[in-house]
mmCIF file of C-alpha atoms in Angstrom:
data_model
loop_
_atom_site.group_PDB
_atom_site.id
_atom_site.type_symbol
_atom_site.label_atom_id
_atom_site.label_comp_id
_atom_site.label_asym_id
_atom_site.label_seq_id
_atom_site.Cartn_x
_atom_site.Cartn_y
_atom_site.Cartn_z
ATOM 1 C CA MET A 1 5.249 5.948 -13.306
ATOM 2 C CA ILE A 2 8.329 6.346 -11.178
ATOM 3 C CA PHE A 3 11.876 4.967 -11.400
ATOM 4 C CA GLY A 4 13.092 2.285 -9.055
ATOM 5 C CA ARG A 5 16.141 0.038 -8.775
ATOM 6 C CA VAL A 6 15.694 -3.689 -8.106
ATOM 7 C CA ALA A 7 17.414 -4.159 -4.730
ATOM 8 C CA GLY A 8 16.385 -7.738 -3.958
ATOM 9 C CA THR A 9 13.517 -10.142 -3.426
ATOM 10 C CA VAL A 10 10.758 -10.546 -0.832
ATOM 11 C CA ILE A 11 9.422 -14.019 -0.064
ATOM 12 C CA SER A 12 5.935 -14.398 1.389
ATOM 13 C CA ARG A 13 4.110 -17.705 1.605
ATOM 14 C CA GLU A 14 1.052 -16.605 3.583
ATOM 15 C CA LYS A 15 -0.658 -14.143 1.258
ATOM 16 C CA ALA A 16 -4.136 -12.844 0.532
ATOM 17 C CA ASP A 17 -3.708 -11.480 -2.992
ATOM 18 C CA LYS A 18 -4.645 -14.802 -4.664
ATOM 19 C CA LEU A 19 -1.538 -14.610 -6.862
ATOM 20 C CA THR A 20 0.327 -17.866 -7.370
ATOM 21 C CA GLY A 21 3.937 -18.077 -8.457
ATOM 22 C CA ALA A 22 4.296 -14.309 -8.149
ATOM 23 C CA ARG A 23 7.721 -12.771 -7.654
ATOM 24 C CA TYR A 24 7.884 -9.851 -5.248
ATOM 25 C CA ARG A 25 10.836 -7.559 -5.817
ATOM 26 C CA LEU A 26 12.356 -5.275 -3.201
ATOM 27 C CA ILE A 27 12.626 -1.915 -4.968
ATOM 28 C CA GLU A 28 14.544 1.196 -3.931
ATOM 29 C CA LYS A 29 13.170 4.363 -5.547
ATOM 30 C CA CYS A 30 15.775 6.183 -7.649
ATOM 31 C CA ASP A 31 16.049 9.333 -9.771
ATOM 32 C CA GLN A 32 16.620 9.623 -13.523
ATOM 33 C CA LYS A 33 20.347 9.115 -13.014
ATOM 34 C CA GLY A 34 19.696 5.888 -11.169
ATOM 35 C CA THR A 35 20.779 7.363 -7.835
ATOM 36 C CA GLU A 36 19.050 5.585 -4.945
ATOM 37 C CA LEU A 37 16.692 7.618 -2.725
ATOM 38 C CA ASN A 38 16.594 5.373 0.402
ATOM 39 C CA ASP A 39 12.869 4.763 0.014
ATOM 40 C CA PHE A 40 11.848 1.108 -0.377
ATOM 41 C CA LEU A 41 8.729 -0.712 -1.486
ATOM 42 C CA VAL A 42 7.651 -4.128 -2.687
ATOM 43 C CA ALA A 43 6.461 -4.529 -6.262
ATOM 44 C CA LEU A 44 5.172 -7.463 -8.258
ATOM 45 C CA ASP A 45 7.613 -8.321 -11.032
ATOM 46 C CA MET A 46 5.715 -8.533 -14.342
ATOM 47 C CA VAL A 47 8.779 -8.337 -16.613
ATOM 48 C CA ASN A 48 11.303 -10.759 -15.122
ATOM 49 C CA SER A 49 13.689 -8.053 -13.969
ATOM 50 C CA SER A 50 17.083 -8.803 -12.470
ATOM 51 C CA GLU A 51 18.987 -7.354 -9.538
ATOM 52 C CA ASN A 52 20.243 -3.780 -10.018
ATOM 53 C CA ASP A 53 17.994 -3.112 -13.031
ATOM 54 C CA VAL A 54 16.434 0.345 -13.118
ATOM 55 C CA VAL A 55 12.740 -0.272 -13.697
ATOM 56 C CA LEU A 56 9.450 1.575 -14.247
ATOM 57 C CA LEU A 57 6.926 1.217 -11.429
ATOM 58 C CA ALA A 58 3.174 1.714 -11.618
ATOM 59 C CA GLN A 59 1.340 2.272 -8.323
ATOM 60 C CA GLY A 60 -2.241 2.367 -7.117
ATOM 61 C CA SER A 61 -5.366 0.831 -8.590
ATOM 62 C CA SER A 62 -3.986 0.843 -12.133
ATOM 63 C CA CYS A 63 -1.920 -2.119 -11.033
ATOM 64 C CA SER A 64 -4.901 -4.402 -11.409
ATOM 65 C CA TRP A 65 -5.108 -3.586 -15.144
ATOM 66 C CA THR A 66 -2.973 -6.481 -16.379
ATOM 67 C CA ASP A 67 -4.244 -9.985 -17.107
ATOM 68 C CA ILE A 68 -2.354 -11.490 -14.185
ATOM 69 C CA THR A 69 -3.287 -8.818 -11.635
ATOM 70 C CA LYS A 70 -6.931 -8.314 -12.667
ATOM 71 C CA ASN A 71 -8.968 -7.786 -9.410
ATOM 72 C CA LYS A 72 -5.973 -8.732 -7.342
ATOM 73 C CA ALA A 73 -4.893 -6.844 -4.210
ATOM 74 C CA VAL A 74 -1.667 -5.369 -5.609
ATOM 75 C CA ASP A 75 -0.752 -1.665 -5.583
ATOM 76 C CA ALA A 76 2.771 -1.664 -7.028
ATOM 77 C CA ILE A 77 3.997 -3.509 -10.126
ATOM 78 C CA ILE A 78 7.092 -3.346 -12.317
ATOM 79 C CA VAL A 79 5.874 -2.494 -15.812
ATOM 80 C CA GLY A 80 9.177 -2.103 -17.630
ATOM 81 C CA ILE A 81 12.954 -2.359 -17.484
ATOM 82 C CA VAL A 82 14.677 0.907 -18.396
ATOM 83 C CA ASP A 83 17.410 0.766 -21.021
ATOM 84 C CA LEU A 84 18.117 4.445 -21.399
ATOM 85 C CA ILE A 85 17.059 7.839 -20.006
ATOM 86 C CA ASP A 86 17.758 11.045 -21.867
ATOM 87 C CA GLU A 87 17.170 14.378 -20.178
ATOM 88 C CA LYS A 88 17.433 17.622 -22.162
ATOM 89 C CA GLY A 89 19.527 15.849 -24.790
ATOM 90 C CA LYS A 90 21.941 14.391 -22.214
ATOM 91 C CA LEU A 91 22.122 10.675 -21.403
ATOM 92 C CA THR A 92 21.445 10.383 -17.670
ATOM 93 C CA TYR A 93 21.177 6.614 -17.489
ATOM 94 C CA LYS A 94 22.160 3.647 -19.670
ATOM 95 C CA ARG A 95 21.594 0.027 -18.740
ATOM 96 C CA MET B 1 3.152 -2.721 -1.290
ATOM 97 C CA LEU B 2 4.901 -1.275 1.743
ATOM 98 C CA ILE B 3 6.731 -3.198 4.453
ATOM 99 C CA ALA B 4 5.745 -2.810 8.118
ATOM 100 C CA ARG B 5 5.885 -4.630 11.431
ATOM 101 C CA VAL B 6 2.745 -5.548 13.359
ATOM 102 C CA SER B 7 3.150 -3.729 16.641
ATOM 103 C CA GLY B 8 -0.291 -4.107 18.164
ATOM 104 C CA THR B 9 -4.008 -4.625 17.769
ATOM 105 C CA ILE B 10 -6.894 -2.152 17.705
ATOM 106 C CA VAL B 11 -10.293 -2.823 19.222
ATOM 107 C CA ALA B 12 -13.147 -0.582 18.077
ATOM 108 C CA THR B 13 -16.518 -1.970 19.065
ATOM 109 C CA GLN B 14 -18.365 1.069 17.731
ATOM 110 C CA LYS B 15 -17.589 1.176 14.005
ATOM 111 C CA THR B 16 -19.264 1.025 10.642
ATOM 112 C CA GLU B 17 -21.522 -2.004 10.378
ATOM 113 C CA ASN B 18 -19.656 -3.936 7.691
ATOM 114 C CA LEU B 19 -16.326 -3.701 9.507
ATOM 115 C CA SER B 20 -17.637 -5.841 12.358
ATOM 116 C CA GLY B 21 -15.690 -9.041 12.851
ATOM 117 C CA MET B 22 -12.682 -7.572 11.038
ATOM 118 C CA LYS B 23 -9.285 -7.735 12.707
ATOM 119 C CA LEU B 24 -7.554 -4.328 12.863
ATOM 120 C CA LEU B 25 -3.809 -4.327 13.460
ATOM 121 C CA LEU B 26 -1.441 -1.497 14.402
ATOM 122 C CA LEU B 27 1.436 -1.367 11.889
ATOM 123 C CA GLU B 28 4.734 0.501 12.163
ATOM 124 C CA LYS B 29 6.344 1.330 8.815
ATOM 125 C CA LEU B 30 9.860 -0.100 8.542
ATOM 126 C CA ASP B 31 13.015 1.474 7.122
ATOM 127 C CA VAL B 32 14.128 -1.500 5.033
ATOM 128 C CA ALA B 33 17.773 -0.344 4.968
ATOM 129 C CA THR B 34 18.023 -0.862 8.745
ATOM 130 C CA MET B 35 14.826 -2.933 9.363
ATOM 131 C CA LYS B 36 14.060 -0.470 12.181
ATOM 132 C CA GLY B 37 10.703 1.209 12.781
ATOM 133 C CA LYS B 38 10.156 4.653 11.289
ATOM 134 C CA ASN B 39 7.903 5.734 14.201
ATOM 135 C CA ASP B 40 5.149 6.137 11.577
ATOM 136 C CA PHE B 41 2.044 4.097 12.327
ATOM 137 C CA LEU B 42 -1.195 3.119 10.624
ATOM 138 C CA VAL B 43 -4.137 0.795 11.160
ATOM 139 C CA ALA B 44 -4.651 -1.938 8.581
ATOM 140 C CA LEU B 45 -7.255 -4.605 8.083
ATOM 141 C CA ASP B 46 -5.760 -8.070 8.520
ATOM 142 C CA ALA B 47 -6.487 -10.426 5.606
ATOM 143 C CA VAL B 48 -3.770 -12.987 6.350
ATOM 144 C CA GLY B 49 -3.895 -13.682 10.099
ATOM 145 C CA ALA B 50 -0.725 -11.790 11.007
ATOM 146 C CA ASN B 51 0.531 -11.752 14.608
ATOM 147 C CA VAL B 52 2.178 -9.001 16.638
ATOM 148 C CA GLY B 53 5.905 -8.814 15.895
ATOM 149 C CA GLU B 54 5.636 -10.202 12.380
ATOM 150 C CA VAL B 55 6.872 -8.273 9.350
ATOM 151 C CA VAL B 56 4.170 -7.903 6.699
ATOM 152 C CA PHE B 57 3.420 -5.993 3.522
ATOM 153 C CA TYR B 58 0.195 -4.120 2.909
ATOM 154 C CA VAL B 59 -1.672 -2.419 0.042
ATOM 155 C CA THR B 60 -3.299 1.008 0.238
ATOM 156 C CA GLY B 61 -5.985 2.805 -1.698
ATOM 157 C CA SER B 62 -8.681 0.980 -3.614
ATOM 158 C CA SER B 63 -6.537 -2.151 -3.992
ATOM 159 C CA ALA B 64 -7.100 -2.651 -0.249
ATOM 160 C CA ARG B 65 -10.643 -3.772 -1.049
ATOM 161 C CA LEU B 66 -9.572 -6.528 -3.466
ATOM 162 C CA THR B 67 -8.935 -9.354 -1.018
ATOM 163 C CA ASP B 68 -11.712 -11.792 -0.149
ATOM 164 C CA THR B 69 -11.687 -10.530 3.443
ATOM 165 C CA SER B 70 -11.855 -6.844 2.580
ATOM 166 C CA LYS B 71 -14.168 -6.965 -0.450
ATOM 167 C CA GLY B 72 -16.795 -4.238 -0.147
ATOM 168 C CA LYS B 73 -15.399 -2.964 3.160
ATOM 169 C CA PRO B 74 -14.451 0.666 3.804
ATOM 170 C CA THR B 75 -10.728 -0.033 4.219
ATOM 171 C CA ASP B 76 -7.903 1.840 2.509
ATOM 172 C CA SER B 77 -5.095 -0.341 3.907
ATOM 173 C CA THR B 78 -5.101 -4.134 4.058
ATOM 174 C CA ILE B 79 -2.309 -6.540 5.005
ATOM 175 C CA THR B 80 -1.868 -8.874 2.044
ATOM 176 C CA GLY B 81 1.265 -10.831 2.969
ATOM 177 C CA ILE B 82 3.329 -12.082 5.900
ATOM 178 C CA VAL B 83 7.001 -11.733 4.980
ATOM 179 C CA ASP B 84 9.156 -14.858 5.364
ATOM 180 C CA ASN B 85 12.421 -13.349 4.233
ATOM 181 C CA ILE B 86 13.905 -10.341 2.495
ATOM 182 C CA GLU B 87 17.035 -10.623 0.384
ATOM 183 C CA LYS B 88 18.744 -7.335 -0.395
ATOM 184 C CA GLU B 89 21.860 -7.052 -2.573
ATOM 185 C CA GLY B 90 22.517 -10.766 -2.144
ATOM 186 C CA GLN B 91 22.199 -10.664 1.662
ATOM 187 C CA LEU B 92 19.380 -11.983 3.793
ATOM 188 C CA ILE B 93 18.401 -8.916 5.803
ATOM 189 C CA TYR B 94 15.321 -10.476 7.363
ATOM 190 C CA ARG B 95 14.240 -14.036 8.119
ATOM 191 C CA LYS B 96 10.965 -14.716 9.877
ATOM 192 C CA SER B 97 12.096 -17.884 11.688
ATOM 193 C CA GLU B 98 14.896 -16.160 13.577
ATOM 194 C CA GLU B 99 14.979 -12.428 13.915
ATOM 195 C CA ILE B 100 18.222 -11.134 12.458
#
């Protein structure tokens, strides 16, 4: 998984992934301190995240291994909201 | 999913059998911070009926074969959504009806 910060929301009515009521979040990749890396992607929000949250992103075919996304054309999903990151005993991020 | 703008169409009459009848679109990856093209292009299979100029998002890898249109087809990138608007940090940075 990689870190990302919830930067906003993407609305798309004409879709082919057969997901209804799905929320697509605009995510900016970030490092373990939460510093943005100017690299954006769209991810399906599975955990009801809110703006500015640092989240955990799963990418690729593993994304279709949840009940909602089973056999659905999705390759990036938010799998968790990060509360705290500790690196070598030092707190690098706290929600 | 990654965000891109449809910048053209591809015609390839000689291709693998089960890709016949598929619409192939030329996509330019977008830098979402500026909504400008990154001069980085790819070809994606169109599963939503996107038109040139529209902003879309697409899936890559094996997920690209999970739409009804692309099931069982040798595609590794498929357009799965036409973007209506993008809200970033509380601001509407893209709206399909009128180009910002």
